[in-house]
Amino acid sequence: MSKIPRLSVRHLTKRFAALVANDDISLDVMPGELHCLLGENGAGKSTLSSCLYGLYQPDAGEIRVDGKTVQLRSPGEAIRAGIGMVHQHFVLVPGFTVVENVAVGTGSGWRLGRAEALSRIEAICSTYGISLNPHQFVGDLSVGEQQWVEIVKALYTGARLLILDEPTAVLTPEESRRLFAIVRRLTGEDLSIVLISHKMAEVMQSDQVSVLRKGRLVGTVVTSQVSRDQLTTMMVGRSVAAPTRAGDAKAHGETVLSVRGLTQLRDRRPVLDNASLDIAAGEIVGIAGVSGNGQDELFECLAGLAHPDGGKILLDGETLQAYSPATIAAKGVGYVPSDRFRDGLVADLDIGENLVLGQQWQARWRKGPFIDAAALDANARTAISAYSIAATGPSAPSRKLSGGNAQKVILAREFAKATRLLLCNQPTRGLDIGAIEFVHRQLLRKRDEGCAILLASEELDDLFALSRRIGVMFRGRILAVLDTKKATYDEIGSLMAGHRSEAAA
Amino acid sequence: MLDALFQAAVLTSVAAATIRISTPLLLASLGELVAERSGVYNMGLEGMMLMGAFTSYLAAYESGSLWLGVLAAGLTGALMALVFAVLVITLKIEQIVTGLAVNLLGAGLSTYWLRSAFAGDGKTPTIPFFADVPVPGLSNIPVLGPILFDQRMLTYIAFLMVPAVWLFLFRTRYGLIVRCAGDNPKALDVKGVRVAPVQYAAVVFGGLMAGLAGAFLSVGQAARFVPDMTNGRGWLAIIIVIAGLWRPYPILVAALVFSFLDALQLQIQGVGIAIPYQFMLMMPYVAAIVALMIRRSRASAPARLGVPYTRE
């Protein structure tokens, strides 16, 4: 008790209408501490961090920084209190250089002070071992580098407490490792870090963990004194079985999808390069690969959203490429896109409407020329209970849904469509453990119904747990399709880096 | 007959006319540039120009001072922009529709005010207008002197605004904030900079410039006010911003190209070349459509242009 906590939250409560997002939360973060906020989506982590950054005003409770009570009515006041935040979705201007992104809105008067900003940024980078070219445009940086810019931005404003909101959601494993190296250098300099995460591997690296569930603080524990399983149980409220290799429930049947030499060009360079693949009924074929190696293009060609420049797609022996997405969907193909809010949902429509999106012209959703509101409503109620979507009802606007619940709406719609083939591009990206488990169960159920499934994931665990075979994509090519039972992580990892192994031959 | 067009004196006069005609376009489009860079589409430019033209005429007529007229125009434009800003920034009403409403207001109000201020035979009195101010020394340079340095004061101001706006946007702290508001307002918000005041300031500046552009039309060259005398120049200024890729110097080039076409058609009419004058009048507008077709990519537009900012 010798030190004063850097951050002290006392009985913080935040309500949104009837929903209590944060209920009487108290926690302390000491200087130099890496404190993890663990919880499922919707547990109240983001609300709490928004209160700490002045984006929301708590309804009750107190926030103290270095022992002094602070009123955080705006981000400006949070910054002055020494709090910095790295948002999950980066808040950067692609057309600005690193220096401009860091410096904008700081300082006073007319002078831009580019030179001073530059030297301060360079000092921050060298102190914490961050490598960045300050003159580069942020739009040209990799996602990992953009994360460094966000961190430098927060440090530049003099933050002594840094909130990192799911910082690794978009990072490669290598970038995550570098992030944690930097985080440790920061805590070594007595900065405090609040890390919001639901990835166990990261959580275990923290000093303390505060677990939130349904807006309440379940407890704060010293990380070294608990196990992963204990934390998971605290977070979910029950124990969760780790995904295991799901055996082939049924023998796989006839070939449903056959892709032959698929090629797509962009600016005369192939983004899909002679890719070939077969999927049988009742089979899940995984696609591994670092994102941006042609996975999105493959899925878009298969769903009819993009037209390949070469090659053939056969569904049940019938050539597909001349068809529109609607025609392809009508043939029993479901498509779960990787960016669920951009491509999967219309945020302004309600759940009931999103559930029939693309089929609204079908007779069962219509009453004469009008949408049959009762049919939509009944359909939505069924989906909400079948997929346990946490929402107030069929007319809840989709933009208010958490990532996991939004994904459930898309799954409900696409799974209903997919009688022959289901295309799932990154269906578990950004989801918490409970939701991932749910998606896995649904995929296996769909497989057992005899659907052919193409599943891309950046989590190799997912692919090993679910798929019978795994194809590895690199620079638009499918380098190899391996039998999951015989494949190893290392083998797939080296193929993902573009090294052809013997197994690929 | 075409020979008549290529005489040196004629070319000089076309060039000088180009510079003169570009004045209101340049003033209005530089103002619009700043507003759009902050993320707000001001489609009410035409109405603000028109009101500026009218109030500057009225103020100059009543006071006898042309510069008071210019001041009145600037204030009128700024005031209209302030109203517009309340509607689109604070109340978050659709920007394009609101802009159109401002245009209707400008057209209706200026005509109504004109009729009630000068009741009677419907003729409006003419007033003196700004004389050319030759720049000592520079105006004696052969060819270039009479083209560039024998213009009206507002023209000099308009051309000096090009580097001034460039300096502001790209070399000052506030300019960076304005650009950030247009590209990612949230990036300002999370730094503790409130977005709305930034956009208010940018929009009001745009209105002020539109008012000055209007003043040039009435007290700057026509010496009177005629209903709807802006004649689409506000719209042209908006197109110039797009054709100029939201950058001051390319905007200068675009403004000069449109003005040249206008100057040329005036000259062609003057020398009596047998092309129907309607075709000539059309030229700047055809060029505008062509420019929009070429610039159909919005890659250089501010990313959040026209989207009101709301914190989630």
Short mmCIF file of C-alpha atoms in Angstrom, two decimals, chain B residues 8-266:
data_model
loop_
_atom_site.label_atom_id
_atom_site.label_comp_id
_atom_site.label_asym_id
_atom_site.label_seq_id
_atom_site.Cartn_x
_atom_site.Cartn_y
_atom_site.Cartn_z
CA ALA B 8 -2.17 40.69 -80.26
CA ALA B 9 -4.48 43.31 -78.85
CA VAL B 10 -7.39 40.90 -78.93
CA LEU B 11 -5.40 38.14 -77.25
CA THR B 12 -4.30 40.54 -74.53
CA SER B 13 -7.84 41.60 -73.94
CA VAL B 14 -9.03 37.98 -73.78
CA ALA B 15 -6.29 37.23 -71.29
CA ALA B 16 -7.09 40.25 -69.17
CA ALA B 17 -10.78 39.35 -69.28
CA THR B 18 -9.91 35.81 -68.21
CA ILE B 19 -8.22 37.16 -65.12
CA ARG B 20 -11.10 39.47 -64.36
CA ILE B 21 -13.79 36.83 -64.91
CA SER B 22 -11.93 34.35 -62.75
CA THR B 23 -12.15 36.64 -59.71
CA PRO B 24 -15.56 35.59 -58.36
CA LEU B 25 -14.97 31.96 -59.31
CA LEU B 26 -11.68 31.95 -57.46
CA LEU B 27 -13.04 33.66 -54.35
CA ALA B 28 -16.03 31.35 -54.12
CA SER B 29 -14.15 28.14 -54.87
CA LEU B 30 -11.36 28.87 -52.38
CA GLY B 31 -13.99 29.43 -49.72
CA GLU B 32 -15.77 26.26 -50.74
CA LEU B 33 -12.45 24.43 -50.66
CA VAL B 34 -11.92 25.27 -47.00
CA ALA B 35 -15.51 24.31 -46.12
CA GLU B 36 -15.27 21.00 -47.98
CA ARG B 37 -11.87 20.25 -46.49
CA SER B 38 -13.57 20.46 -43.10
CA GLY B 39 -16.11 17.90 -44.29
CA VAL B 40 -19.06 20.13 -45.16
CA TYR B 41 -20.57 20.47 -48.64
CA ASN B 42 -21.81 24.00 -49.05
CA MET B 43 -24.20 23.71 -51.97
CA GLY B 44 -25.68 27.06 -51.01
CA LEU B 45 -22.80 28.91 -52.65
CA GLU B 46 -24.94 30.33 -55.44
CA GLY B 47 -27.47 31.78 -52.98
CA MET B 48 -24.74 33.23 -50.77
CA MET B 49 -23.06 34.85 -53.77
CA LEU B 50 -26.32 36.28 -54.95
CA MET B 51 -27.13 37.77 -51.56
CA GLY B 52 -23.58 39.12 -51.38
CA ALA B 53 -24.02 40.75 -54.76
CA PHE B 54 -27.28 42.34 -53.68
CA THR B 55 -26.25 43.59 -50.22
CA SER B 56 -23.00 45.02 -51.54
CA TYR B 57 -24.94 46.90 -54.20
CA LEU B 58 -27.48 48.15 -51.67
CA ALA B 59 -24.86 49.16 -49.11
CA ALA B 60 -22.74 50.88 -51.73
CA TYR B 61 -25.78 52.70 -53.09
CA GLU B 62 -26.94 53.86 -49.68
CA SER B 63 -23.54 54.78 -48.28
CA GLY B 64 -21.74 55.79 -51.41
CA SER B 65 -18.79 53.64 -50.39
CA LEU B 66 -17.89 50.67 -52.52
CA TRP B 67 -15.75 49.18 -49.77
CA LEU B 68 -18.69 49.32 -47.36
CA GLY B 69 -20.50 47.37 -50.03
CA VAL B 70 -17.77 44.74 -50.06
CA LEU B 71 -17.89 44.56 -46.27
CA ALA B 72 -21.68 44.13 -46.36
CA ALA B 73 -21.32 41.32 -48.87
CA GLY B 74 -18.75 39.49 -46.75
CA LEU B 75 -20.93 39.81 -43.66
CA THR B 76 -24.02 38.66 -45.55
CA GLY B 77 -22.25 35.59 -46.89
CA ALA B 78 -20.86 34.78 -43.46
CA LEU B 79 -24.26 35.22 -41.83
CA MET B 80 -25.99 32.96 -44.35
CA ALA B 81 -23.22 30.41 -43.87
CA LEU B 82 -23.73 30.59 -40.12
CA VAL B 83 -27.41 29.76 -40.55
CA PHE B 84 -26.45 26.96 -42.93
CA ALA B 85 -23.90 25.68 -40.40
CA VAL B 86 -26.50 25.55 -37.62
CA LEU B 87 -28.73 23.49 -39.90
CA VAL B 88 -26.16 21.02 -41.19
CA ILE B 89 -23.60 20.80 -38.37
CA THR B 90 -25.65 21.22 -35.21
CA LEU B 91 -28.98 19.89 -36.47
CA LYS B 92 -27.28 17.52 -38.94
CA ILE B 93 -29.80 18.13 -41.71
CA GLU B 94 -28.85 16.71 -45.08
CA GLN B 95 -26.20 19.05 -46.49
CA ILE B 96 -27.09 19.01 -50.16
CA VAL B 97 -30.79 19.57 -49.61
CA THR B 98 -30.07 22.37 -47.15
CA GLY B 99 -27.71 23.96 -49.66
CA LEU B 100 -30.42 23.91 -52.31
CA ALA B 101 -32.79 25.57 -49.86
CA VAL B 102 -30.22 28.29 -49.21
CA ASN B 103 -30.01 28.91 -52.96
CA LEU B 104 -33.76 29.34 -53.21
CA LEU B 105 -33.66 31.66 -50.22
CA GLY B 106 -30.87 33.73 -51.79
CA ALA B 107 -32.66 34.02 -55.11
CA GLY B 108 -36.02 34.89 -53.57
CA LEU B 109 -34.80 37.20 -50.87
CA SER B 110 -32.50 39.25 -53.10
CA THR B 111 -35.22 39.79 -55.68
CA TYR B 112 -37.83 40.63 -53.05
CA TRP B 113 -35.51 43.01 -51.26
CA LEU B 114 -34.53 44.65 -54.53
CA ARG B 115 -38.18 45.27 -55.44
CA SER B 116 -39.03 46.68 -52.03
CA ALA B 117 -35.90 48.84 -51.85
CA PHE B 118 -36.34 50.32 -55.33
CA ALA B 119 -40.09 50.46 -55.77
CA GLY B 120 -41.32 52.25 -58.79
CA ASP B 121 -40.55 51.71 -62.43
CA GLY B 122 -38.49 48.60 -61.64
CA LYS B 123 -35.30 50.19 -62.87
CA THR B 124 -32.44 50.00 -60.47
CA PRO B 125 -30.03 52.90 -60.35
CA THR B 126 -26.47 52.25 -61.36
CA ILE B 127 -23.66 53.06 -58.98
CA PRO B 128 -20.01 53.73 -59.63
CA PHE B 129 -17.97 50.58 -59.71
CA PHE B 130 -14.42 49.70 -58.79
CA ALA B 131 -11.84 51.09 -61.13
CA ASP B 132 -8.76 49.23 -62.24
CA VAL B 133 -5.78 49.75 -59.97
CA PRO B 134 -2.57 49.47 -61.97
CA VAL B 135 0.29 48.18 -59.85
CA PRO B 136 3.02 50.82 -60.06
CA GLY B 137 5.90 49.56 -62.17
CA LEU B 138 4.56 46.09 -62.86
CA SER B 139 1.65 47.31 -64.97
CA ASN B 140 4.15 48.76 -67.47
CA ILE B 141 5.58 45.36 -68.34
CA PRO B 142 4.69 44.70 -71.97
CA VAL B 143 1.84 42.21 -72.53
CA LEU B 144 1.86 40.78 -68.96
CA GLY B 145 1.45 44.17 -67.32
CA PRO B 146 -1.99 44.98 -68.70
CA ILE B 147 -3.09 41.34 -68.28
CA LEU B 148 -2.01 40.76 -64.69
CA PHE B 149 -1.32 44.11 -63.08
CA ASP B 150 -4.06 46.37 -64.30
CA GLN B 151 -6.99 44.78 -62.50
CA ARG B 152 -9.39 45.60 -59.70
CA MET B 153 -8.47 45.37 -56.06
CA LEU B 154 -10.76 42.38 -55.44
CA THR B 155 -9.00 40.54 -58.25
CA TYR B 156 -5.64 41.01 -56.59
CA ILE B 157 -7.18 39.84 -53.33
CA ALA B 158 -8.63 36.75 -55.01
CA PHE B 159 -5.29 35.77 -56.51
CA LEU B 160 -3.43 36.41 -53.26
CA MET B 161 -5.96 34.16 -51.53
CA VAL B 162 -4.60 31.17 -53.48
CA PRO B 163 -1.22 31.02 -51.71
CA ALA B 164 -2.88 32.25 -48.51
CA VAL B 165 -5.36 29.37 -48.45
CA TRP B 166 -2.60 26.95 -49.40
CA LEU B 167 -0.43 28.21 -46.55
CA PHE B 168 -3.34 27.97 -44.17
CA LEU B 169 -4.36 24.44 -45.11
CA PHE B 170 -0.93 22.88 -45.44
CA ARG B 171 1.36 24.92 -43.26
CA THR B 172 -0.58 25.89 -40.16
CA ARG B 173 -1.80 24.00 -37.14
CA TYR B 174 -5.40 25.09 -37.75
CA GLY B 175 -5.19 24.06 -41.38
CA LEU B 176 -4.17 20.56 -40.33
CA ILE B 177 -7.15 20.48 -37.97
CA VAL B 178 -9.51 21.53 -40.78
CA ARG B 179 -8.17 18.82 -43.08
CA CYS B 180 -8.44 16.26 -40.30
CA ALA B 181 -12.09 17.22 -39.74
CA GLY B 182 -12.84 16.38 -43.35
CA ASP B 183 -10.87 13.16 -43.48
CA ASN B 184 -11.54 11.64 -40.07
CA PRO B 185 -13.33 13.88 -37.58
CA LYS B 186 -13.08 11.21 -34.92
CA ALA B 187 -9.31 11.60 -34.97
CA LEU B 188 -9.87 15.16 -33.74
CA ASP B 189 -12.48 14.16 -31.21
CA VAL B 190 -10.21 11.61 -29.54
CA LYS B 191 -7.51 14.27 -29.29
CA GLY B 192 -9.91 16.46 -27.34
CA VAL B 193 -10.56 18.86 -30.24
CA ARG B 194 -14.27 19.51 -30.79
CA VAL B 195 -15.23 18.98 -34.40
CA ALA B 196 -18.25 21.30 -34.68
CA PRO B 197 -16.43 24.62 -34.00
CA VAL B 198 -13.84 23.69 -36.64
CA GLN B 199 -16.53 23.05 -39.23
CA TYR B 200 -18.45 26.18 -38.22
CA ALA B 201 -15.37 28.31 -38.77
CA ALA B 202 -14.61 26.70 -42.13
CA VAL B 203 -18.19 27.05 -43.38
CA VAL B 204 -18.46 30.69 -42.25
CA PHE B 205 -15.17 31.45 -44.02
CA GLY B 206 -16.60 29.83 -47.14
CA GLY B 207 -19.71 32.01 -46.86
CA LEU B 208 -17.65 35.14 -46.41
CA MET B 209 -15.69 34.34 -49.56
CA ALA B 210 -18.91 33.62 -51.46
CA GLY B 211 -20.21 37.01 -50.34
CA LEU B 212 -17.06 38.70 -51.65
CA ALA B 213 -17.44 36.82 -54.92
CA GLY B 214 -20.95 38.24 -55.18
CA ALA B 215 -19.69 41.73 -54.42
CA PHE B 216 -17.30 41.49 -57.33
CA LEU B 217 -20.20 40.79 -59.67
CA SER B 218 -22.24 43.83 -58.62
CA VAL B 219 -20.00 46.58 -57.28
CA GLY B 220 -16.91 45.06 -58.90
CA GLN B 221 -17.99 45.09 -62.50
CA ALA B 222 -21.69 45.48 -63.30
CA ALA B 223 -22.32 48.60 -61.18
CA ARG B 224 -25.82 47.38 -60.46
CA PHE B 225 -27.75 44.42 -59.25
CA VAL B 226 -29.80 42.27 -61.57
CA PRO B 227 -31.88 39.38 -60.21
CA ASP B 228 -30.09 36.06 -60.58
CA MET B 229 -26.97 37.82 -61.80
CA THR B 230 -24.70 35.05 -60.46
CA ASN B 231 -25.99 32.96 -63.33
CA GLY B 232 -24.61 29.60 -62.17
CA ARG B 233 -21.21 30.85 -61.06
CA GLY B 234 -21.75 29.42 -57.57
CA TRP B 235 -22.28 26.02 -59.11
CA LEU B 236 -19.28 26.47 -61.33
CA ALA B 237 -17.19 27.24 -58.23
CA ILE B 238 -18.29 23.93 -56.70
CA ILE B 239 -17.25 22.12 -59.88
CA ILE B 240 -13.93 23.97 -59.85
CA VAL B 241 -13.22 22.59 -56.39
CA ILE B 242 -13.81 19.07 -57.70
CA ALA B 243 -11.86 19.65 -60.94
CA GLY B 244 -9.09 21.17 -58.81
CA LEU B 245 -8.92 17.99 -56.71
CA TRP B 246 -9.50 19.94 -53.48
CA ARG B 247 -6.13 21.71 -53.80
CA PRO B 248 -5.59 25.48 -54.09
CA TYR B 249 -3.24 25.64 -57.08
CA PRO B 250 -5.08 23.15 -59.30
CA ILE B 251 -8.22 25.10 -58.36
CA LEU B 252 -6.55 28.25 -59.70
CA VAL B 253 -5.84 26.43 -62.96
CA ALA B 254 -9.40 25.14 -63.21
CA ALA B 255 -10.83 28.59 -62.49
CA LEU B 256 -8.62 30.09 -65.21
CA VAL B 257 -9.67 27.48 -67.76
CA PHE B 258 -13.37 28.12 -67.19
CA SER B 259 -12.81 31.86 -67.21
CA PHE B 260 -10.83 31.67 -70.41
CA LEU B 261 -13.69 29.89 -72.15
CA ASP B 262 -16.04 32.57 -70.93
CA ALA B 263 -13.70 35.36 -72.02
CA LEU B 264 -13.26 33.70 -75.37
CA GLN B 265 -16.97 33.48 -76.02
CA LEU B 266 -17.38 37.14 -75.14
#
